[in-house]
Amino acid sequence: MIELYHHGSSVCAAKVRWGLVEKGLDFETHYIDILKGEQFDPEYRKLNPKAVVPTLVHDGLVITESTVILEYLDLVFPEKRLTPSDPLEYVKTRYWTKALDEYLHISCGTLTFASAHRHTLRKNLSESELEEFLANTPSDSVTKDWAGRKQQLVAFGFGAPGVAEMVLMYDKYLAEMNSELQVTTWLASDEFGLADVSLTPYVNRIAMLGMSEWWERGRYPFLENWWQRIQGRSTFKSSILDWCPEDLTNDLMTFGSMSWPEVRQILMSAETH
Ligand SMILES: N[C@@H](CCC(=O)N[C@@H](CS)C(=O)NCC(=O)O)C(=O)O
């Protein structure tokens, strides 16, 4: 039996959910609300000591780290592999999943908290609950500095240190995706695969924040075309969008759209320098 511990607005949980569905695997889900602090529950931390989602449990074997989970699933269920076997396509796929783990993921967390999650937390938690929520984040969480970073993002939003750098890092990888998609139909080859599954939630996040202008109007046309094709896949909506609760979807769009001018300003000032 496969069980997935996940959350509706978690990008790394979304990529595992979509991978499972694309591979045609059945799984049971456990919803962990990471905006209410359910990830800090001692029982959950026995499975995932960093107190993050996702966690996969397969026949009693506990696996953490979304990239590792997807690699594991391809090994154990090779009938429909998402990882290409051609060496060049494999290397390109690994490049993307590494870039995501090392850079894109923290850029995405930073943008999401600076623009939307900070408001959702304030809406849903009292001052003391919010303090407790922030204090409960372990020192080794999303990254080594996530506890402090999250605190600053919640307090200062775009005024927190390093936000502009993270927006520009996000942009660097969107630009690279755009270039890659001039060469191949999908991210690592001419077939849809693991790189597409893994990167989709990060592009979807920007769309859910109402910031699609980031790649529109000719800025990243190959990325825009890929994004249209991604949304056209029959499993996309049910695996990714439908798991995000309506109030959270609305918060992402409302608060995200309000933050777009600040993000655009960061992008524009980098272009003029
Ligand atoms: N490297 C981990 C990162 C997991 C991660 O960052 N999860 C986020 C959601 S996307 C989380 O659970 N955050 C909890 C928090 O911010 O307290 C993975 O790929 O599984």
XYZ file of N, CA and C and ligand atoms in Angstrom:
839
model
N 0.849 -1.211 0.000
C 0.000 0.000 0.000
C 0.884 1.262 0.000
N 0.431 2.256 -0.766
C 1.163 3.534 -0.809
C 0.339 4.583 -0.062
N 0.995 5.275 0.859
C 0.319 6.380 1.571
C 1.140 7.648 1.371
N 0.424 8.740 1.133
C 1.122 10.020 0.934
C 0.627 11.052 1.946
N 1.566 11.609 2.684
C 1.276 12.732 3.595
C 1.577 14.000 2.804
N 0.607 14.866 2.694
C 0.771 15.999 1.765
C -0.090 17.195 2.181
N 0.045 18.278 1.402
C -0.766 19.487 1.664
C -1.098 20.150 0.330
N -2.227 20.860 0.294
C -2.738 21.399 -0.970
C -1.873 22.450 -1.630
N -1.160 23.265 -0.848
C -0.362 24.306 -1.501
C 1.128 23.966 -1.471
N 1.468 22.730 -1.110
C 2.899 22.345 -1.095
C 3.331 21.940 -2.502
N 4.339 22.644 -3.014
C 4.816 22.342 -4.370
C 5.468 20.953 -4.430
N 6.229 20.610 -3.375
C 6.902 19.294 -3.477
C 5.924 18.152 -3.271
N 4.860 18.390 -2.496
C 3.835 17.340 -2.382
C 3.085 17.212 -3.709
N 2.855 18.347 -4.377
C 2.109 18.324 -5.645
C 2.854 17.511 -6.697
N 4.169 17.638 -6.712
C 4.926 16.922 -7.755
C 4.871 15.412 -7.510
N 4.852 15.005 -6.237
C 4.741 13.568 -5.943
C 3.330 13.069 -6.282
N 2.313 13.858 -5.913
C 0.925 13.453 -6.236
C 0.781 13.248 -7.736
N 1.313 14.232 -8.501
C 1.162 14.141 -9.958
C 1.948 12.958 -10.515
N 3.136 12.725 -9.947
C 3.944 11.576 -10.379
C 3.194 10.267 -10.144
N 2.601 10.135 -8.966
C 1.853 8.907 -8.650
C 0.715 8.705 -9.649
N -0.018 9.781 -9.930
C -1.166 9.674 -10.841
C -0.684 9.367 -12.260
N 0.351 10.078 -12.718
C 0.870 9.830 -14.077
C 1.368 8.395 -14.225
N 1.864 7.819 -13.128
C 2.341 6.450 -13.184
C 1.202 5.438 -13.005
N 0.001 5.956 -12.765
C -1.170 5.076 -12.630
C -1.190 4.308 -11.319
N -0.584 4.878 -10.265
C -0.520 4.174 -8.974
C -1.630 4.647 -8.032
N -2.250 3.719 -7.336
C -3.254 4.081 -6.330
C -2.554 4.420 -5.023
N -3.086 5.393 -4.319
C -2.484 5.748 -3.028
C -3.525 6.337 -2.094
N -3.254 6.173 -0.790
C -4.114 6.790 0.228
C -3.472 8.090 0.665
N -4.280 9.063 1.032
C -3.677 10.344 1.410
C -3.963 10.710 2.869
N -3.033 11.430 3.443
C -3.208 12.011 4.789
C -2.908 13.489 4.620
N -3.890 14.320 4.895
C -3.710 15.762 4.688
C -3.075 16.388 5.928
N -1.934 17.030 5.739
C -1.229 17.707 6.835
C -1.293 19.199 6.537
N -2.026 19.944 7.362
C -2.155 21.378 7.071
C -0.924 22.126 7.599
N -0.017 22.432 6.669
C 1.256 23.070 7.090
C 1.081 24.552 7.410
N -0.116 25.097 7.165
C -0.358 26.493 7.566
C -1.074 26.555 8.915
N -1.370 25.372 9.466
C -1.939 25.336 10.830
C -0.955 24.682 11.788
N 0.200 24.248 11.269
C 1.221 23.659 12.144
C 1.084 22.160 12.359
N 0.254 21.475 11.541
C 0.078 20.029 11.757
C 1.357 19.231 11.479
N 2.289 19.853 10.718
C 3.566 19.172 10.426
C 4.436 19.024 11.676
N 4.106 19.807 12.720
C 4.929 19.753 13.937
C 4.440 18.690 14.938
N 3.358 18.026 14.609
C 2.826 16.981 15.486
C 3.906 15.916 15.722
N 4.189 15.590 16.992
C 5.269 14.625 17.278
C 5.095 13.298 16.531
N 3.842 12.854 16.342
C 3.628 11.587 15.620
C 4.092 11.717 14.172
N 3.757 12.874 13.533
C 4.182 13.068 12.144
C 5.706 13.194 12.073
N 6.294 13.832 13.080
C 7.765 14.023 13.048
C 8.528 12.716 13.229
N 7.825 11.671 13.697
C 8.500 10.363 13.729
C 8.721 9.885 12.290
N 7.806 10.283 11.384
C 7.958 9.909 9.972
C 8.898 10.882 9.264
N 8.739 12.157 9.571
C 9.488 13.192 8.862
C 10.086 14.167 9.884
N 11.312 13.859 10.370
C 11.910 14.659 11.451
C 12.064 16.139 11.113
N 12.152 16.485 9.813
C 12.276 17.899 9.454
C 10.941 18.630 9.533
N 9.861 17.890 9.777
C 8.518 18.482 9.855
C 8.114 19.181 8.557
N 8.313 18.467 7.451
C 7.888 18.993 6.150
C 7.091 17.917 5.417
N 6.294 18.346 4.445
C 5.642 17.398 3.546
C 6.356 17.484 2.198
N 6.348 16.420 1.393
C 5.601 15.172 1.570
C 6.406 14.107 2.291
N 5.665 13.078 2.729
C 6.274 11.819 3.168
C 5.495 10.712 2.477
N 6.226 9.729 1.964
C 5.578 8.577 1.343
C 5.847 7.358 2.223
N 4.817 6.567 2.435
C 5.014 5.296 3.136
C 4.568 4.191 2.186
N 5.506 3.311 1.838
C 5.187 2.213 0.919
C 5.416 0.892 1.636
N 4.328 0.178 1.886
C 4.401 -1.105 2.606
C 5.278 -0.973 3.850
N 5.097 0.091 4.592
C 5.817 0.290 5.846
C 7.151 1.012 5.701
N 7.641 1.146 4.478
C 8.919 1.849 4.274
C 8.642 3.357 4.171
N 9.303 4.127 5.038
C 9.069 5.580 5.072
C 10.107 6.278 4.199
N 9.633 7.098 3.259
C 10.573 7.813 2.386
C 10.240 9.303 2.429
N 11.279 10.109 2.690
C 11.104 11.561 2.667
C 11.901 12.124 1.496
N 11.773 13.410 1.261
C 12.429 14.135 0.156
C 11.719 13.807 -1.166
N 10.998 14.800 -1.671
C 10.138 14.571 -2.844
C 10.892 14.054 -4.070
N 12.110 14.566 -4.307
C 12.868 14.101 -5.476
C 13.234 12.631 -5.309
N 13.642 12.275 -4.102
C 14.012 10.886 -3.811
C 12.774 9.983 -3.936
N 11.640 10.479 -3.474
C 10.400 9.693 -3.550
C 10.085 9.362 -5.006
N 10.191 10.360 -5.876
C 9.863 10.122 -7.294
C 10.869 9.158 -7.934
N 12.135 9.274 -7.556
C 13.139 8.342 -8.096
C 12.831 6.922 -7.616
N 12.459 6.804 -6.353
C 12.110 5.494 -5.781
C 10.926 4.878 -6.537
N 9.908 5.677 -6.762
C 8.713 5.144 -7.429
C 9.037 4.626 -8.828
N 9.947 5.324 -9.523
C 10.326 4.865 -10.863
C 11.112 3.549 -10.814
N 11.857 3.352 -9.721
C 12.615 2.092 -9.585
C 11.692 0.925 -9.237
N 10.778 1.194 -8.323
C 9.942 0.105 -7.808
C 8.771 -0.206 -8.743
N 8.314 0.816 -9.455
C 7.198 0.621 -10.397
C 7.650 1.070 -11.787
N 8.487 0.269 -12.448
C 9.096 0.708 -13.710
C 8.169 0.583 -14.930
N 6.959 0.059 -14.727
C 6.071 -0.175 -15.880
C 5.864 1.106 -16.675
N 5.583 2.205 -15.967
C 5.503 3.485 -16.677
C 6.549 4.412 -16.056
N 7.725 4.430 -16.668
C 8.800 5.236 -16.105
C 8.673 6.702 -16.516
N 8.955 7.591 -15.561
C 8.952 9.025 -15.881
C 10.370 9.505 -16.188
N 11.370 8.754 -15.693
C 12.774 9.132 -15.930
C 13.233 8.569 -17.274
N 13.783 9.423 -18.145
C 14.241 8.903 -19.441
C 15.453 7.987 -19.279
N 15.593 7.020 -20.176
C 16.759 6.124 -20.081
C 17.913 6.617 -20.958
N 17.626 7.409 -21.971
C 18.699 7.975 -22.801
C 19.611 8.834 -21.895
N 20.942 8.611 -21.969
C 21.846 9.301 -21.033
C 21.725 10.832 -21.055
N 21.620 11.432 -22.236
C 21.539 12.897 -22.297
C 20.234 13.391 -21.657
N 19.153 12.703 -21.968
C 17.853 13.109 -21.405
C 17.818 12.868 -19.882
N 18.494 11.800 -19.469
C 18.581 11.510 -18.029
C 19.348 12.639 -17.321
N 20.472 13.021 -17.935
C 21.308 14.065 -17.331
C 20.536 15.388 -17.248
N 19.801 15.700 -18.306
C 19.007 16.946 -18.290
C 17.943 16.889 -17.185
N 17.340 15.726 -17.036
C 16.323 15.568 -15.985
C 16.941 15.786 -14.609
N 18.107 15.164 -14.389
C 18.774 15.315 -13.096
C 19.195 16.768 -12.855
N 19.610 17.437 -13.936
C 19.974 18.843 -13.799
C 18.785 19.630 -13.223
N 17.608 19.369 -13.797
C 16.425 20.129 -13.365
C 16.010 19.795 -11.938
N 16.053 18.498 -11.600
C 15.590 18.164 -10.247
C 16.597 18.664 -9.194
N 17.875 18.718 -9.578
C 18.905 19.252 -8.659
C 18.739 20.774 -8.505
N 18.529 21.442 -9.631
C 18.343 22.895 -9.589
C 17.137 23.241 -8.716
N 16.130 22.434 -8.864
C 14.906 22.662 -8.091
C 15.183 22.497 -6.587
N 15.842 21.382 -6.233
C 16.110 21.134 -4.809
C 17.020 22.198 -4.209
N 18.017 22.630 -4.997
C 19.031 23.523 -4.420
C 18.667 25.006 -4.490
N 17.903 25.386 -5.500
C 17.652 26.833 -5.686
C 16.175 27.207 -5.835
N 15.514 26.537 -6.764
C 14.163 26.978 -7.108
C 13.186 26.826 -5.937
N 13.364 25.754 -5.179
C 12.407 25.487 -4.107
C 12.395 26.603 -3.054
N 13.575 27.057 -2.658
C 13.623 28.095 -1.631
C 13.158 29.444 -2.213
N 13.395 29.647 -3.517
C 12.871 30.865 -4.156
C 11.346 30.849 -4.104
N 10.794 29.680 -4.354
C 9.333 29.548 -4.383
C 8.736 29.747 -2.984
N 9.374 29.132 -1.975
C 8.890 29.299 -0.597
C 8.946 30.761 -0.178
N 10.026 31.419 -0.568
C 10.201 32.833 -0.207
C 9.117 33.681 -0.868
N 8.922 33.482 -2.165
C 7.910 34.275 -2.887
C 6.509 34.016 -2.316
N 6.221 32.751 -2.045
C 4.872 32.401 -1.564
C 4.592 33.021 -0.195
N 5.570 32.936 0.701
C 5.348 33.513 2.034
C 5.331 35.040 1.998
N 6.246 35.621 1.191
C 6.297 37.100 1.147
C 5.006 37.666 0.574
N 4.417 36.963 -0.390
C 3.247 37.544 -1.049
C 1.922 37.089 -0.438
N 1.778 35.807 -0.107
C 0.444 35.327 0.267
C 0.367 34.621 1.629
N 1.224 33.644 1.869
C 1.045 32.828 3.084
C 1.101 33.664 4.368
N 1.896 34.730 4.366
C 1.981 35.548 5.584
C 0.601 36.122 5.948
N -0.185 36.456 4.921
C -1.523 37.008 5.178
C -2.488 35.900 5.621
N -2.368 34.748 4.990
C -3.235 33.619 5.367
C -2.970 33.219 6.819
N -1.696 33.183 7.202
C -1.362 32.814 8.587
C -1.971 33.817 9.565
N -1.837 35.088 9.238
C -2.368 36.132 10.132
C -3.888 36.075 10.214
N -4.518 35.691 9.102
C -5.985 35.586 9.053
C -6.478 34.429 9.916
N -5.741 33.308 9.855
C -6.250 32.075 10.453
C -5.744 31.784 11.859
N -4.658 32.447 12.258
C -4.088 32.158 13.583
C -4.114 33.420 14.437
N -4.324 33.220 15.747
C -4.232 34.372 16.651
C -2.748 34.731 16.790
N -2.480 35.882 17.399
C -1.086 36.319 17.563
C -0.260 35.256 18.295
N -0.853 34.684 19.369
C -0.067 33.700 20.140
C 0.080 32.392 19.360
N -0.962 32.014 18.602
C -0.844 30.789 17.785
C 0.232 30.961 16.711
N 0.277 32.169 16.156
C 1.283 32.438 15.117
C 2.688 32.359 15.713
N 2.827 32.931 16.911
C 4.143 32.866 17.589
C 4.558 31.427 17.822
N 3.584 30.627 18.283
C 3.874 29.214 18.558
C 4.229 28.489 17.261
N 3.455 28.779 16.206
C 3.683 28.169 14.884
C 5.113 28.448 14.423
N 5.536 29.691 14.554
C 6.879 30.056 14.084
C 7.958 29.437 14.969
N 7.698 29.420 16.277
C 8.700 28.869 17.208
C 8.853 27.361 17.014
N 7.802 26.698 16.527
C 7.839 25.235 16.374
C 8.637 24.761 15.161
N 8.939 25.668 14.230
C 9.674 25.247 13.030
C 11.075 24.803 13.432
N 11.438 23.547 13.147
C 12.758 23.087 13.597
C 13.902 23.791 12.888
N 15.090 23.752 13.481
C 16.217 24.467 12.866
C 16.606 23.807 11.543
N 16.375 22.481 11.417
C 16.655 21.822 10.142
C 15.309 21.492 9.497
N 14.785 22.472 8.748
C 13.456 22.294 8.156
C 13.584 22.295 6.641
N 12.833 23.178 5.955
C 12.920 23.275 4.493
C 14.375 23.501 4.075
N 15.037 24.425 4.773
C 16.486 24.630 4.657
C 16.997 24.865 6.074
N 18.304 24.960 6.216
C 18.894 25.185 7.551
C 18.440 26.521 8.139
N 18.153 27.497 7.246
C 17.793 28.822 7.771
C 16.294 29.118 7.634
N 15.480 28.080 7.370
C 14.073 28.339 7.070
C 13.317 28.925 8.266
N 13.634 28.449 9.481
C 12.886 28.930 10.651
C 13.002 30.457 10.757
N 14.252 30.965 10.672
C 14.466 32.418 10.765
C 13.918 33.144 9.553
N 14.105 32.531 8.395
C 13.631 33.160 7.152
C 12.099 33.294 7.157
N 11.438 32.227 7.588
C 9.967 32.241 7.638
C 9.486 33.347 8.585
N 10.155 33.438 9.730
C 9.804 34.476 10.710
C 9.900 35.865 10.074
N 10.988 36.105 9.349
C 11.180 37.433 8.745
C 10.194 37.682 7.602
N 9.906 36.628 6.850
C 8.949 36.796 5.742
C 7.562 37.118 6.276
N 7.182 36.442 7.367
C 5.860 36.702 7.947
C 5.812 38.128 8.508
N 6.914 38.558 9.116
C 6.930 39.900 9.726
C 7.019 41.009 8.682
N 7.883 40.827 7.676
C 8.205 41.968 6.795
C 7.828 41.781 5.329
N 7.356 40.616 4.923
C 6.984 40.403 3.521
C 8.133 40.698 2.585
N 7.873 41.552 1.593
C 8.916 41.878 0.606
C 10.060 42.692 1.219
N 9.838 43.205 2.431
C 10.904 43.953 3.119
C 11.890 43.027 3.828
N 11.619 41.733 3.848
C 12.545 40.794 4.513
C 13.821 40.672 3.690
N 14.937 40.389 4.351
C 16.204 40.313 3.607
C 16.180 39.201 2.549
N 16.749 39.531 1.391
C 16.969 38.488 0.384
C 15.812 38.167 -0.539
N 14.674 38.867 -0.394
C 13.517 38.498 -1.226
C 13.790 38.796 -2.706
N 14.363 39.957 -2.985
C 14.614 40.311 -4.395
C 15.547 39.293 -5.050
N 16.569 38.857 -4.314
C 17.511 37.857 -4.852
C 16.772 36.567 -5.198
N 15.832 36.204 -4.332
C 15.083 34.948 -4.567
C 14.151 35.089 -5.779
N 13.561 36.258 -5.944
C 12.699 36.489 -7.123
C 13.554 36.374 -8.386
N 14.752 36.934 -8.338
C 15.628 36.894 -9.516
C 16.157 35.479 -9.780
N 16.329 34.726 -8.712
C 16.730 33.318 -8.884
C 15.599 32.540 -9.580
N 14.379 32.786 -9.159
C 13.201 32.157 -9.790
C 13.221 32.499 -11.281
N 13.442 33.779 -11.539
C 13.421 34.243 -12.932
C 14.520 33.581 -13.759
N 15.678 33.411 -13.162
C 16.802 32.782 -13.878
C 16.384 31.398 -14.373
N 15.694 30.641 -13.520
C 15.320 29.286 -13.922
C 14.146 29.288 -14.899
N 13.257 30.246 -14.792
C 12.170 30.337 -15.790
C 12.764 30.655 -17.155
N 13.773 31.541 -17.161
C 14.445 31.887 -18.424
C 15.140 30.657 -19.003
N 15.759 29.873 -18.121
C 16.443 28.641 -18.590
C 15.441 27.639 -19.125
N 14.301 27.534 -18.475
C 13.261 26.619 -18.972
C 12.829 27.067 -20.360
N 12.637 28.367 -20.511
C 12.222 28.913 -21.814
C 13.242 28.549 -22.901
N 14.528 28.681 -22.582
C 15.577 28.352 -23.571
C 15.550 26.865 -23.902
N 15.429 26.043 -22.870
C 15.425 24.593 -23.075
C 14.245 24.179 -23.959
N 13.132 24.852 -23.757
C 11.910 24.478 -24.495
C 11.934 24.958 -25.952
N 12.971 25.683 -26.305
C 13.164 25.994 -27.738
C 13.784 24.793 -28.439
N 14.456 23.963 -27.628
C 15.223 22.842 -28.190
C 14.393 21.561 -28.215
N 13.715 21.293 -27.115
C 12.907 20.065 -27.039
C 11.454 20.428 -26.698
N 10.542 19.512 -27.040
C 9.110 19.760 -26.827
C 8.778 19.846 -25.338
N 9.402 18.910 -24.562
C 9.208 18.936 -23.110
C 10.554 19.297 -22.494
N 10.639 19.327 -21.157
C 11.829 19.937 -20.563
C 13.151 19.205 -20.791
N 13.105 17.866 -20.770
C 14.381 17.160 -20.926
C 14.455 16.360 -22.211
N 13.327 16.307 -22.931
C 13.309 15.502 -24.157
C 12.036 15.839 -24.935
N 11.776 15.065 -25.979
C 10.543 15.307 -26.726
C 9.367 14.523 -26.143
N 9.625 13.883 -25.004
C 8.527 13.193 -24.305
C 8.338 13.795 -22.933
N 7.088 13.912 -22.533
C 6.765 14.371 -21.185
C 7.433 13.430 -20.172
N 8.033 13.989 -19.121
C 8.715 13.113 -18.153
C 8.902 13.766 -16.795
N 9.835 13.199 -16.048
C 10.036 13.608 -14.653
C 10.378 15.088 -14.484
N 11.151 15.639 -15.428
C 11.502 17.060 -15.312
C 10.223 17.910 -15.389
N 9.303 17.536 -16.278
C 8.051 18.294 -16.412
C 7.183 18.151 -15.154
N 7.087 16.916 -14.668
C 6.303 16.674 -13.444
C 6.868 17.499 -12.290
N 8.196 17.513 -12.191
C 8.837 18.168 -11.046
C 8.746 19.693 -11.111
N 8.881 20.255 -12.293
C 8.898 21.727 -12.417
C 7.494 22.350 -12.461
N 6.517 21.546 -12.870
C 5.162 22.101 -13.031
C 4.632 22.836 -11.796
N 4.725 22.255 -10.588
C 4.159 22.983 -9.446
C 4.782 24.367 -9.229
N 6.028 24.540 -9.682
C 6.715 25.821 -9.475
C 6.223 26.888 -10.464
N 5.816 26.444 -11.635
C 5.226 27.383 -12.601
C 3.756 27.612 -12.217
N 3.108 26.535 -11.804
C 1.720 26.651 -11.349
C 1.597 27.616 -10.171
N 2.606 27.621 -9.278
C 2.552 28.511 -8.123
C 2.438 29.968 -8.573
N 3.253 30.318 -9.587
C 3.236 31.702 -10.077
C 1.861 32.015 -10.676
N 1.305 31.044 -11.395
C -0.036 31.256 -11.978
C -1.076 31.409 -10.873
N -0.975 30.564 -9.831
C -1.966 30.651 -8.737
C -1.840 31.958 -7.970
N -0.640 32.547 -7.995
C -0.447 33.854 -7.340
C -0.887 35.004 -8.254
N -1.430 34.667 -9.407
C -1.900 35.712 -10.333
C -0.753 36.473 -10.974
N 0.382 35.791 -11.153
C 1.583 36.472 -11.669
C 2.013 35.924 -13.028
N 1.059 35.366 -13.806
C 1.451 34.748 -15.095
C 2.035 35.758 -16.077
N 1.804 37.034 -15.793
C 2.394 38.058 -16.659
C 3.915 37.908 -16.712
N 4.458 37.220 -15.710
C 5.899 36.965 -15.608
C 6.435 36.417 -16.936
N 5.648 35.500 -17.579
C 6.146 34.904 -18.839
C 5.314 35.326 -20.044
N 4.230 36.082 -19.805
C 3.349 36.437 -20.929
C 3.895 37.611 -21.740
N 3.118 37.997 -22.757
C 3.450 39.134 -23.644
C 4.848 38.988 -24.253
N 5.167 37.763 -24.635
C 6.406 37.523 -25.359
C 7.641 37.437 -24.488
N 7.480 37.499 -23.143
C 8.701 37.461 -22.309
C 9.335 36.068 -22.371
N 8.535 35.024 -22.112
C 9.049 33.648 -22.205
C 8.055 32.805 -23.009
N 8.004 32.992 -24.330
C 6.958 32.361 -25.144
C 7.001 30.835 -25.167
N 8.198 30.248 -25.105
C 8.276 28.778 -25.148
C 7.789 28.191 -23.826
N 8.073 28.902 -22.748
C 7.564 28.487 -21.437
C 6.031 28.619 -21.413
N 5.529 29.684 -21.970
C 4.077 29.907 -21.989
C 3.374 28.778 -22.766
N 3.970 28.403 -23.891
C 3.390 27.339 -24.697
C 3.415 26.002 -23.933
N 4.537 25.734 -23.251
C 4.653 24.511 -22.429
C 3.584 24.519 -21.337
N 3.414 25.644 -20.694
C 2.451 25.779 -19.592
C 1.020 25.489 -20.090
N 0.700 25.958 -21.304
C -0.626 25.663 -21.882
C -0.784 24.156 -22.058
N 0.284 23.509 -22.574
C 0.202 22.066 -22.820
C 0.120 21.281 -21.502
N 0.854 21.779 -20.495
C 0.795 21.131 -19.172
C -0.641 21.170 -18.639
N -1.270 22.351 -18.736
C -2.628 22.473 -18.201
C -3.633 21.624 -18.977
N -3.276 21.320 -20.225
C -4.169 20.499 -21.050
C -4.074 19.016 -20.736
N -3.112 18.603 -19.937
C -3.010 17.171 -19.627
C -4.168 16.755 -18.727
N -4.732 15.591 -19.013
C -5.980 15.192 -18.354
C -5.821 15.043 -16.835
N -4.597 14.758 -16.357
C -4.414 14.516 -14.918
C -3.995 15.767 -14.149
N -3.759 16.848 -14.842
C -3.190 18.042 -14.187
C -4.127 18.619 -13.101
N -5.355 18.893 -13.500
C -6.262 19.602 -12.579
C -6.556 18.751 -11.331
N -6.889 17.483 -11.571
C -7.287 16.643 -10.428
C -6.094 16.339 -9.508
N -4.879 16.321 -10.054
C -3.728 15.986 -9.194
C -3.159 17.210 -8.502
N -3.322 18.362 -9.119
C -2.638 19.542 -8.562
C -3.629 20.581 -8.041
N -4.467 21.115 -8.915
C -5.336 22.236 -8.496
C -6.403 21.811 -7.484
N -7.039 20.670 -7.742
C -8.207 20.295 -6.927
C -7.855 19.999 -5.470
N -6.573 19.791 -5.165
C -6.196 19.498 -3.783
C -6.014 20.766 -2.949
N -5.988 21.921 -3.600
C -5.801 23.160 -2.831
C -7.181 23.675 -2.401
N -7.448 23.761 -1.095
C -8.765 24.199 -0.637
C -9.139 25.571 -1.222
N -10.455 25.776 -1.390
C -10.921 26.974 -2.087
C -10.443 28.270 -1.411
N -10.509 28.299 -0.057
C -10.108 29.550 0.622
C -8.613 29.837 0.421
N -7.818 28.765 0.373
C -6.384 28.960 0.162
C -6.103 29.363 -1.290
N -6.831 28.761 -2.216
C -6.696 29.144 -3.635
C -7.035 30.635 -3.784
N -8.110 31.054 -3.113
C -8.509 32.467 -3.192
C -7.468 33.387 -2.569
N -6.916 32.954 -1.429
C -5.875 33.770 -0.771
C -4.656 33.921 -1.673
N -4.240 32.804 -2.275
C -3.052 32.866 -3.146
C -3.288 33.872 -4.258
N -4.475 33.805 -4.868
C -4.772 34.702 -5.999
C -4.917 36.158 -5.526
N -5.662 36.355 -4.443
C -5.916 37.731 -3.980
C -4.630 38.410 -3.521
N -3.930 37.756 -2.597
C -2.719 38.385 -2.049
C -1.577 38.383 -3.063
N -1.525 37.308 -3.857
C -0.480 37.227 -4.882
C -0.629 38.352 -5.896
N -1.854 38.558 -6.378
C -2.084 39.614 -7.382
C -1.693 40.981 -6.821
N -1.983 41.177 -5.516
C -1.625 42.464 -4.904
C -0.110 42.654 -4.858
N 0.620 41.535 -4.832
C 2.090 41.613 -4.736
C 2.768 41.677 -6.096
N 2.011 41.401 -7.172
C 2.644 41.354 -8.494
C 3.404 42.646 -8.837
N 2.872 43.846 -8.556
C 3.632 45.056 -8.894
C 5.020 45.079 -8.261
N 5.121 44.550 -7.021
C 6.450 44.534 -6.369
C 7.389 43.560 -7.076
N 6.836 42.409 -7.469
C 7.655 41.406 -8.158
C 8.081 41.962 -9.519
N 7.117 42.570 -10.221
C 7.430 43.123 -11.555
C 8.527 44.178 -11.446
N 8.437 44.984 -10.394
C 9.447 46.020 -10.176
C 10.844 45.410 -10.009
N 10.913 44.315 -9.244
C 12.205 43.633 -9.042
C 12.730 43.129 -10.385
N 11.826 42.536 -11.184
C 12.247 41.989 -12.484
C 12.685 43.112 -13.421
N 11.909 44.216 -13.392
C 12.214 45.322 -14.314
C 13.523 46.002 -13.935
N 13.743 46.172 -12.623
C 14.983 46.886 -12.264
C 16.186 46.028 -12.612
N 16.048 44.688 -12.554
C 17.192 43.835 -12.954
C 17.426 43.941 -14.455
N 16.339 44.112 -15.228
C 16.486 44.200 -16.681
C 17.179 45.483 -17.100
N 16.955 46.568 -16.347
C 17.533 47.851 -16.738
C 18.969 48.033 -16.236
N 19.468 47.058 -15.411
C 20.849 47.197 -14.893
C 21.845 46.388 -15.707
N 13.448 18.940 0.340
C 12.124 18.659 0.811
C 11.420 19.987 1.045
C 10.038 19.799 1.635
C 9.375 21.129 1.902
O 9.996 22.203 1.802
N 8.078 21.092 2.234
C 7.351 22.307 2.559
C 6.130 22.473 1.660
S 6.578 22.551 -0.064
C 6.878 22.207 3.997
O 6.411 21.160 4.403
N 7.025 23.292 4.784
C 6.677 23.261 6.153
C 6.980 24.564 6.863
O 7.229 25.582 6.193
O 6.939 24.545 8.094
C 11.370 17.815 -0.219
O 11.631 17.960 -1.409
O 10.546 16.969 0.178
